[in-house]
Each structure stands twice: as C-alpha cells, then as structure tokens.
mmCIF file of C-alpha atoms in Angstrom:
data_model
loop_
_atom_site.group_PDB
_atom_site.id
_atom_site.type_symbol
_atom_site.label_atom_id
_atom_site.label_comp_id
_atom_site.label_asym_id
_atom_site.label_seq_id
_atom_site.Cartn_x
_atom_site.Cartn_y
_atom_site.Cartn_z
ATOM 1 C CA UNK A 1 42.913 -62.695 2.439
ATOM 2 C CA UNK A 2 43.370 -61.986 -1.264
ATOM 3 C CA UNK A 3 42.033 -59.475 -3.761
ATOM 4 C CA UNK A 4 42.355 -58.986 -7.513
ATOM 5 C CA UNK A 5 45.594 -57.485 -8.748
ATOM 6 C CA UNK A 6 45.437 -53.796 -9.663
ATOM 7 C CA UNK A 7 48.000 -51.824 -11.666
ATOM 8 C CA UNK A 8 50.682 -50.525 -9.335
ATOM 9 C CA UNK A 9 50.447 -53.406 -6.832
ATOM 10 C CA UNK A 10 53.658 -55.086 -5.750
ATOM 11 C CA UNK A 11 54.032 -58.208 -7.906
ATOM 12 C CA UNK A 12 55.899 -59.904 -5.050
ATOM 13 C CA UNK A 13 52.539 -60.142 -3.222
ATOM 14 C CA UNK A 14 50.842 -62.173 -5.981
ATOM 15 C CA UNK A 15 49.272 -65.364 -4.643
ATOM 16 C CA UNK A 16 50.205 -67.785 -7.439
ATOM 17 C CA UNK A 17 47.973 -70.620 -6.203
ATOM 18 C CA UNK A 18 44.797 -68.485 -6.301
ATOM 19 C CA UNK A 19 45.929 -66.867 -9.549
ATOM 20 C CA UNK A 20 46.371 -70.303 -11.169
ATOM 21 C CA UNK A 21 42.959 -71.539 -10.013
ATOM 22 C CA UNK A 22 41.033 -68.430 -11.059
ATOM 23 C CA UNK A 23 42.878 -67.493 -14.222
ATOM 24 C CA UNK A 24 43.183 -63.888 -12.999
ATOM 25 C CA UNK A 25 45.998 -62.399 -10.893
ATOM 26 C CA UNK A 26 45.305 -62.044 -7.158
ATOM 27 C CA UNK A 27 47.533 -60.570 -4.470
ATOM 28 C CA UNK A 28 47.779 -61.351 -0.760
ATOM 29 C CA UNK A 29 46.284 -58.859 1.701
ATOM 30 C CA UNK A 30 47.995 -58.714 5.079
ATOM 31 C CA UNK A 31 46.488 -57.495 8.326
ATOM 32 C CA UNK A 32 48.803 -56.341 11.069
ATOM 33 C CA UNK A 33 48.461 -58.493 14.159
ATOM 34 C CA UNK A 34 47.566 -56.433 17.227
ATOM 35 C CA UNK A 35 48.569 -58.166 20.398
ATOM 36 C CA UNK A 36 49.003 -56.514 23.778
ATOM 37 C CA UNK A 37 49.876 -57.909 27.156
ATOM 38 C CA UNK A 38 47.603 -56.544 29.877
ATOM 39 C CA UNK A 39 48.603 -56.902 33.525
ATOM 40 C CA UNK A 40 46.076 -56.552 36.333
ATOM 41 C CA UNK A 41 47.873 -55.637 39.568
ATOM 42 C CA UNK A 42 45.284 -55.848 42.334
ATOM 43 C CA UNK A 43 45.594 -54.836 45.976
ATOM 44 C CA UNK A 44 44.132 -57.549 48.246
ATOM 45 C CA UNK A 45 45.377 -56.077 51.543
ATOM 46 C CA UNK A 46 43.102 -55.965 54.594
ATOM 47 C CA UNK A 47 42.064 -52.337 54.028
ATOM 48 C CA UNK A 48 39.967 -53.611 51.119
ATOM 49 C CA UNK A 49 37.522 -55.176 53.577
ATOM 50 C CA UNK A 50 36.119 -51.722 54.379
ATOM 51 C CA UNK A 51 32.809 -50.621 52.922
ATOM 52 C CA UNK A 52 30.200 -48.292 54.403
ATOM 53 C CA UNK A 53 27.337 -49.481 52.196
ATOM 54 C CA UNK A 54 26.697 -52.558 50.057
ATOM 55 C CA UNK A 55 30.091 -52.774 48.326
ATOM 56 C CA UNK A 56 33.463 -53.503 49.908
ATOM 57 C CA UNK A 57 36.539 -51.964 48.312
ATOM 58 C CA UNK A 58 38.023 -55.403 47.588
ATOM 59 C CA UNK A 59 34.832 -56.487 45.802
ATOM 60 C CA UNK A 60 34.894 -53.360 43.662
ATOM 61 C CA UNK A 61 38.523 -54.037 42.758
ATOM 62 C CA UNK A 62 37.731 -57.643 41.786
ATOM 63 C CA UNK A 63 34.731 -56.601 39.691
ATOM 64 C CA UNK A 64 36.575 -53.876 37.764
ATOM 65 C CA UNK A 65 39.572 -56.164 37.205
ATOM 66 C CA UNK A 66 37.240 -58.852 35.832
ATOM 67 C CA UNK A 67 35.658 -56.415 33.379
ATOM 68 C CA UNK A 68 39.099 -55.269 32.212
ATOM 69 C CA UNK A 69 40.208 -58.883 31.821
ATOM 70 C CA UNK A 70 37.249 -59.841 29.642
ATOM 71 C CA UNK A 71 37.723 -56.677 27.572
ATOM 72 C CA UNK A 72 41.344 -57.664 26.967
ATOM 73 C CA UNK A 73 40.596 -61.180 25.720
ATOM 74 C CA UNK A 74 37.883 -59.783 23.453
ATOM 75 C CA UNK A 75 40.723 -57.877 21.755
ATOM 76 C CA UNK A 76 42.774 -61.111 21.645
ATOM 77 C CA UNK A 77 45.240 -59.745 24.204
ATOM 78 C CA UNK A 78 47.098 -61.678 26.852
ATOM 79 C CA UNK A 79 46.107 -61.114 30.481
ATOM 80 C CA UNK A 80 48.392 -61.496 33.488
ATOM 81 C CA UNK A 81 47.643 -61.059 37.188
ATOM 82 C CA UNK A 82 49.634 -59.920 40.212
ATOM 83 C CA UNK A 83 47.926 -59.923 43.616
ATOM 84 C CA UNK A 84 49.664 -58.182 46.496
ATOM 85 C CA UNK A 85 49.339 -57.040 50.090
ATOM 86 C CA UNK A 86 52.575 -56.310 51.952
ATOM 87 C CA UNK A 87 54.243 -58.548 49.342
ATOM 88 C CA UNK A 88 53.331 -60.321 46.117
ATOM 89 C CA UNK A 89 50.858 -63.061 47.042
ATOM 90 C CA UNK A 90 49.982 -64.554 43.652
ATOM 91 C CA UNK A 91 51.372 -64.317 40.129
ATOM 92 C CA UNK A 92 49.499 -65.636 37.086
ATOM 93 C CA UNK A 93 51.571 -65.371 33.867
ATOM 94 C CA UNK A 94 49.879 -63.709 30.865
ATOM 95 C CA UNK A 95 47.844 -65.931 28.552
ATOM 96 C CA UNK A 96 44.933 -65.646 26.171
ATOM 97 C CA UNK A 97 41.500 -67.175 26.289
ATOM 98 C CA UNK A 98 38.283 -67.219 28.256
ATOM 99 C CA UNK A 99 39.287 -70.129 30.495
ATOM 100 C CA UNK A 100 42.431 -68.243 31.502
ATOM 101 C CA UNK A 101 40.462 -65.115 32.436
ATOM 102 C CA UNK A 102 38.069 -67.251 34.493
ATOM 103 C CA UNK A 103 41.105 -68.497 36.413
ATOM 104 C CA UNK A 104 42.209 -64.897 36.930
ATOM 105 C CA UNK A 105 38.763 -64.055 38.340
ATOM 106 C CA UNK A 106 38.873 -67.037 40.710
ATOM 107 C CA UNK A 107 42.224 -65.863 42.038
ATOM 108 C CA UNK A 108 40.853 -62.338 42.487
ATOM 109 C CA UNK A 109 37.891 -63.623 44.496
ATOM 110 C CA UNK A 110 39.489 -66.279 46.669
ATOM 111 C CA UNK A 111 43.180 -65.431 47.232
ATOM 112 C CA UNK A 112 43.818 -64.166 50.767
ATOM 113 C CA UNK A 113 46.555 -61.727 51.856
ATOM 114 C CA UNK A 114 49.596 -63.354 53.429
ATOM 115 C CA UNK A 115 50.453 -60.608 55.922
ATOM 116 C CA UNK A 116 49.630 -57.158 57.233
ATOM 117 C CA UNK A 117 50.127 -53.886 55.415
ATOM 118 C CA UNK A 118 50.350 -52.789 51.788
ATOM 119 C CA UNK A 119 53.352 -52.476 49.478
ATOM 120 C CA UNK A 120 52.640 -51.126 46.012
ATOM 121 C CA UNK A 121 56.409 -50.909 45.543
ATOM 122 C CA UNK A 122 56.784 -54.693 45.922
ATOM 123 C CA UNK A 123 54.130 -55.334 43.265
ATOM 124 C CA UNK A 124 55.630 -52.908 40.731
ATOM 125 C CA UNK A 125 59.188 -54.094 41.336
ATOM 126 C CA UNK A 126 58.032 -57.684 40.775
ATOM 127 C CA UNK A 127 56.282 -56.654 37.540
ATOM 128 C CA UNK A 128 59.491 -55.074 36.236
ATOM 129 C CA UNK A 129 61.302 -58.390 36.783
ATOM 130 C CA UNK A 130 58.767 -60.651 35.053
ATOM 131 C CA UNK A 131 57.731 -58.406 32.141
ATOM 132 C CA UNK A 132 60.528 -57.525 29.745
ATOM 133 C CA UNK A 133 58.308 -56.244 26.918
ATOM 134 C CA UNK A 134 56.141 -53.118 27.105
ATOM 135 C CA UNK A 135 52.659 -53.858 28.417
ATOM 136 C CA UNK A 136 49.505 -52.142 29.660
ATOM 137 C CA UNK A 137 49.174 -52.238 33.451
ATOM 138 C CA UNK A 138 46.093 -51.541 35.538
ATOM 139 C CA UNK A 139 47.046 -50.922 39.169
ATOM 140 C CA UNK A 140 43.882 -51.330 41.284
ATOM 141 C CA UNK A 141 44.265 -50.213 44.891
ATOM 142 C CA UNK A 142 43.057 -47.834 47.590
ATOM 143 C CA UNK A 143 46.625 -46.437 47.625
ATOM 144 C CA UNK A 144 46.772 -46.447 51.436
ATOM 145 C CA UNK A 145 50.521 -46.774 51.261
ATOM 146 C CA UNK A 146 53.651 -44.668 50.912
ATOM 147 C CA UNK A 147 57.183 -44.966 49.489
ATOM 148 C CA UNK A 148 55.984 -46.218 46.107
ATOM 149 C CA UNK A 149 56.405 -43.134 43.923
ATOM 150 C CA UNK A 150 59.898 -43.997 42.741
ATOM 151 C CA UNK A 151 58.681 -47.438 41.608
ATOM 152 C CA UNK A 152 55.787 -45.785 39.758
ATOM 153 C CA UNK A 153 58.195 -43.436 37.971
ATOM 154 C CA UNK A 154 60.390 -46.350 36.884
ATOM 155 C CA UNK A 155 57.399 -48.399 35.721
ATOM 156 C CA UNK A 156 55.841 -45.570 33.685
ATOM 157 C CA UNK A 157 59.083 -45.130 31.732
ATOM 158 C CA UNK A 158 58.829 -48.641 30.301
ATOM 159 C CA UNK A 159 55.137 -49.546 30.500
ATOM 160 C CA UNK A 160 51.720 -47.961 30.063
ATOM 161 C CA UNK A 161 50.608 -47.718 33.701
ATOM 162 C CA UNK A 162 47.059 -46.750 34.701
ATOM 163 C CA UNK A 163 46.045 -46.349 38.335
ATOM 164 C CA UNK A 164 42.506 -47.099 39.491
ATOM 165 C CA UNK A 165 41.969 -45.703 42.978
ATOM 166 C CA UNK A 166 39.078 -47.240 44.908
ATOM 167 C CA UNK A 167 37.827 -45.347 47.946
ATOM 168 C CA UNK A 168 34.790 -45.330 50.228
ATOM 169 C CA UNK A 169 32.760 -42.131 50.880
ATOM 170 C CA UNK A 170 33.186 -42.600 54.655
ATOM 171 C CA UNK A 171 36.940 -42.248 54.132
ATOM 172 C CA UNK A 172 36.309 -38.736 52.813
ATOM 173 C CA UNK A 173 33.423 -37.578 55.038
ATOM 174 C CA UNK A 174 32.944 -39.720 58.142
ATOM 175 C CA UNK A 175 29.515 -39.140 59.748
ATOM 176 C CA UNK A 176 28.863 -38.063 63.327
ATOM 177 C CA UNK A 177 27.770 -41.305 65.025
ATOM 178 C CA UNK A 178 29.200 -40.742 68.500
ATOM 179 C CA UNK A 179 31.921 -42.728 70.213
ATOM 180 C CA UNK A 180 32.925 -45.817 68.226
ATOM 181 C CA UNK A 181 35.645 -48.458 68.486
ATOM 182 C CA UNK A 182 37.608 -48.874 65.278
ATOM 183 C CA UNK A 183 39.945 -51.630 64.122
ATOM 184 C CA UNK A 184 42.741 -50.877 61.680
ATOM 185 C CA UNK A 185 42.489 -53.854 59.269
ATOM 186 C CA UNK A 186 46.089 -53.391 58.132
ATOM 187 C CA UNK A 187 47.620 -53.712 61.621
ATOM 188 C CA UNK A 188 44.833 -55.206 63.738
ATOM 189 C CA UNK A 189 45.134 -52.399 66.322
ATOM 190 C CA UNK A 190 41.975 -51.141 68.057
ATOM 191 C CA UNK A 191 41.226 -47.567 69.110
ATOM 192 C CA UNK A 192 38.312 -45.303 70.017
ATOM 193 C CA UNK A 193 37.119 -42.314 67.975
ATOM 194 C CA UNK A 194 34.699 -39.665 69.207
ATOM 195 C CA UNK A 195 32.977 -38.719 65.954
ATOM 196 C CA UNK A 196 30.763 -36.227 67.812
ATOM 197 C CA UNK A 197 33.830 -34.098 68.593
ATOM 198 C CA UNK A 198 33.903 -31.867 65.525
ATOM 199 C CA UNK A 199 37.572 -30.763 65.573
ATOM 200 C CA UNK A 200 38.791 -34.395 65.552
ATOM 201 C CA UNK A 201 36.226 -35.482 62.993
ATOM 202 C CA UNK A 202 36.961 -32.513 60.717
ATOM 203 C CA UNK A 203 40.700 -33.136 60.982
ATOM 204 C CA UNK A 204 40.285 -36.807 60.032
ATOM 205 C CA UNK A 205 38.040 -35.959 57.073
ATOM 206 C CA UNK A 206 40.375 -33.177 55.894
ATOM 207 C CA UNK A 207 43.395 -35.488 56.103
ATOM 208 C CA UNK A 208 41.660 -38.122 53.986
ATOM 209 C CA UNK A 209 40.506 -35.587 51.377
ATOM 210 C CA UNK A 210 44.036 -34.166 51.255
ATOM 211 C CA UNK A 211 45.464 -37.655 50.681
ATOM 212 C CA UNK A 212 43.151 -38.160 47.697
ATOM 213 C CA UNK A 213 44.025 -34.731 46.248
ATOM 214 C CA UNK A 214 47.744 -35.367 46.752
ATOM 215 C CA UNK A 215 47.479 -38.701 44.956
ATOM 216 C CA UNK A 216 45.866 -37.083 41.923
ATOM 217 C CA UNK A 217 48.280 -34.112 41.898
ATOM 218 C CA UNK A 218 51.407 -36.268 42.160
ATOM 219 C CA UNK A 219 50.056 -38.617 39.483
ATOM 220 C CA UNK A 220 49.488 -35.720 37.082
ATOM 221 C CA UNK A 221 52.986 -34.382 37.804
ATOM 222 C CA UNK A 222 54.738 -37.607 36.770
ATOM 223 C CA UNK A 223 52.351 -38.482 33.939
ATOM 224 C CA UNK A 224 50.472 -41.316 35.644
ATOM 225 C CA UNK A 225 46.887 -41.677 34.430
ATOM 226 C CA UNK A 226 44.623 -42.297 37.402
ATOM 227 C CA UNK A 227 40.886 -42.828 37.852
ATOM 228 C CA UNK A 228 39.325 -42.429 41.314
ATOM 229 C CA UNK A 229 36.104 -44.381 41.858
ATOM 230 C CA UNK A 230 33.871 -44.515 44.939
ATOM 231 C CA UNK A 231 32.438 -47.817 46.165
ATOM 232 C CA UNK A 232 28.964 -46.249 45.942
ATOM 233 C CA UNK A 233 29.343 -45.183 42.303
ATOM 234 C CA UNK A 234 28.739 -47.010 39.049
ATOM 235 C CA UNK A 235 32.298 -47.563 37.811
ATOM 236 C CA UNK A 236 31.294 -47.902 34.139
ATOM 237 C CA UNK A 237 30.767 -44.173 33.577
ATOM 238 C CA UNK A 238 34.112 -42.921 34.958
ATOM 239 C CA UNK A 239 35.989 -45.683 33.122
ATOM 240 C CA UNK A 240 34.242 -44.896 29.827
ATOM 241 C CA UNK A 241 34.989 -41.178 30.235
ATOM 242 C CA UNK A 242 38.623 -41.970 30.989
ATOM 243 C CA UNK A 243 39.125 -44.203 27.930
ATOM 244 C CA UNK A 244 37.350 -41.751 25.618
ATOM 245 C CA UNK A 245 39.586 -38.948 26.893
ATOM 246 C CA UNK A 246 42.614 -41.167 26.482
ATOM 247 C CA UNK A 247 41.596 -42.067 22.941
ATOM 248 C CA UNK A 248 41.513 -38.389 21.985
ATOM 249 C CA UNK A 249 44.881 -37.877 23.648
ATOM 250 C CA UNK A 250 46.539 -40.554 21.526
#
C-alpha cells in the first residue's frame, strides 16, 4: 500500500512510480507478514475408542483438531499433522490452504493405529526431528501413557506446546453397574470388575482422578499449558477461556 508523503517520513520509502503518476509524493506502507507453523499431534491409539455416552474420545480429538486446523488457515498459517499410537503412524508436512486442511481432517478420521499402546514420547521426538523452526504445537491425547515428561520438557524449550487432554466422565467416576467384563483396548486383555464392591470401585475412581490431577500439576510445574475437556462437554467454552487467558498472559 501507499500513502501521501508527510514531513519526517523516510525519503527512501518514496514510491517513485506512484509519485510520478499523481504529481504528489507517496511513500510505501509495509505490513509485517505474520506466518506461523501449527502442528496438530493427535493420539489415535485404541484407548480413544472409549466413550460412555454419544462421543468417543477419538472423535472428540478429531473434531477439536479440525477446528484448530481451520482456525490456523484463516490466519494464513501452515498446518502440519502427526498421528501416533505406540509409534508415529502418519506425518503430513505443514502447508497452507483449505484443501490441505481437508486432507488433514481425512487423515484424522480414517487413519488407523498400527500397533498397541501409546507413546507420546515417540511423537514429540519425531516432531523435534522434522521441525527446525519454532512452531505452535497442539498435543491432543488422553495422556494414558508414561515416560514422556522429559520429551515434553525438551519440546517446550524450543516450541510453544499446548496439551489438550480428552477424558471420559466414566474414567473419573465409574458407576455401580454390577459385575462386568472389560477389555483393555490398548493391550486387548480381558478382565472382570465388580463395580458393586465399593472399595474396589472407589480405589479405581480415586486412581483415575489422581492421574488427572497429577497431569495438571506436573504440567504447571514445567510450564506446559494444558486444557482438560470431557467427552460430554462442549469444548468451545474451555478452549475460548484458555485462549483469552493466554492472550492476557502474553
């Protein structure tokens, strides 16, 4: 863009072509280009197939990742994707554009895990290899994993990492529904649980609540921003609150 020259303006910015056509001096106006690279690192392990009501954890992850992807391209940012289970399953290099984000969404919806288990460490270590410049990372997972904290510390030193923890209410407070047979989706093992036996049920619920509290406490200790969202909640409100709070912070 250009505007009319005003006393005190840098004469090196005069646009001589416009000045010659108009007969009056005009200077060039520059706008700083804002371009970010946004990585969506999404957990597609088997534990995401759990959901006590209408929404599975994996569907919630895909939906939130899609919203974040479209928000990024609206800001003219590049969007990359890493899908993982016990290892990195799919990598989509960062690009701009609506058609690229639609590809990212297709991968989120239809890519299947390649093995059993979850390894957040593998996903973050892979990200550190492929992304040399600072980027914004959204790590979407149920965080049913361990031995990843060192990788999170390393990643947060170089990149802007945000964790989005997806959980189901039954993982926090499992109801009393008698004797049930349960399959661990991560390992495929089957076992029986007597949910009518209060000590066992209370212990299981307390362990799960403690795991969630520990995740949030450890995240705060190392400076990792994290948002915990239930599969039964509207995710828009907690995300909006988080970004407003973050905007004030910075």
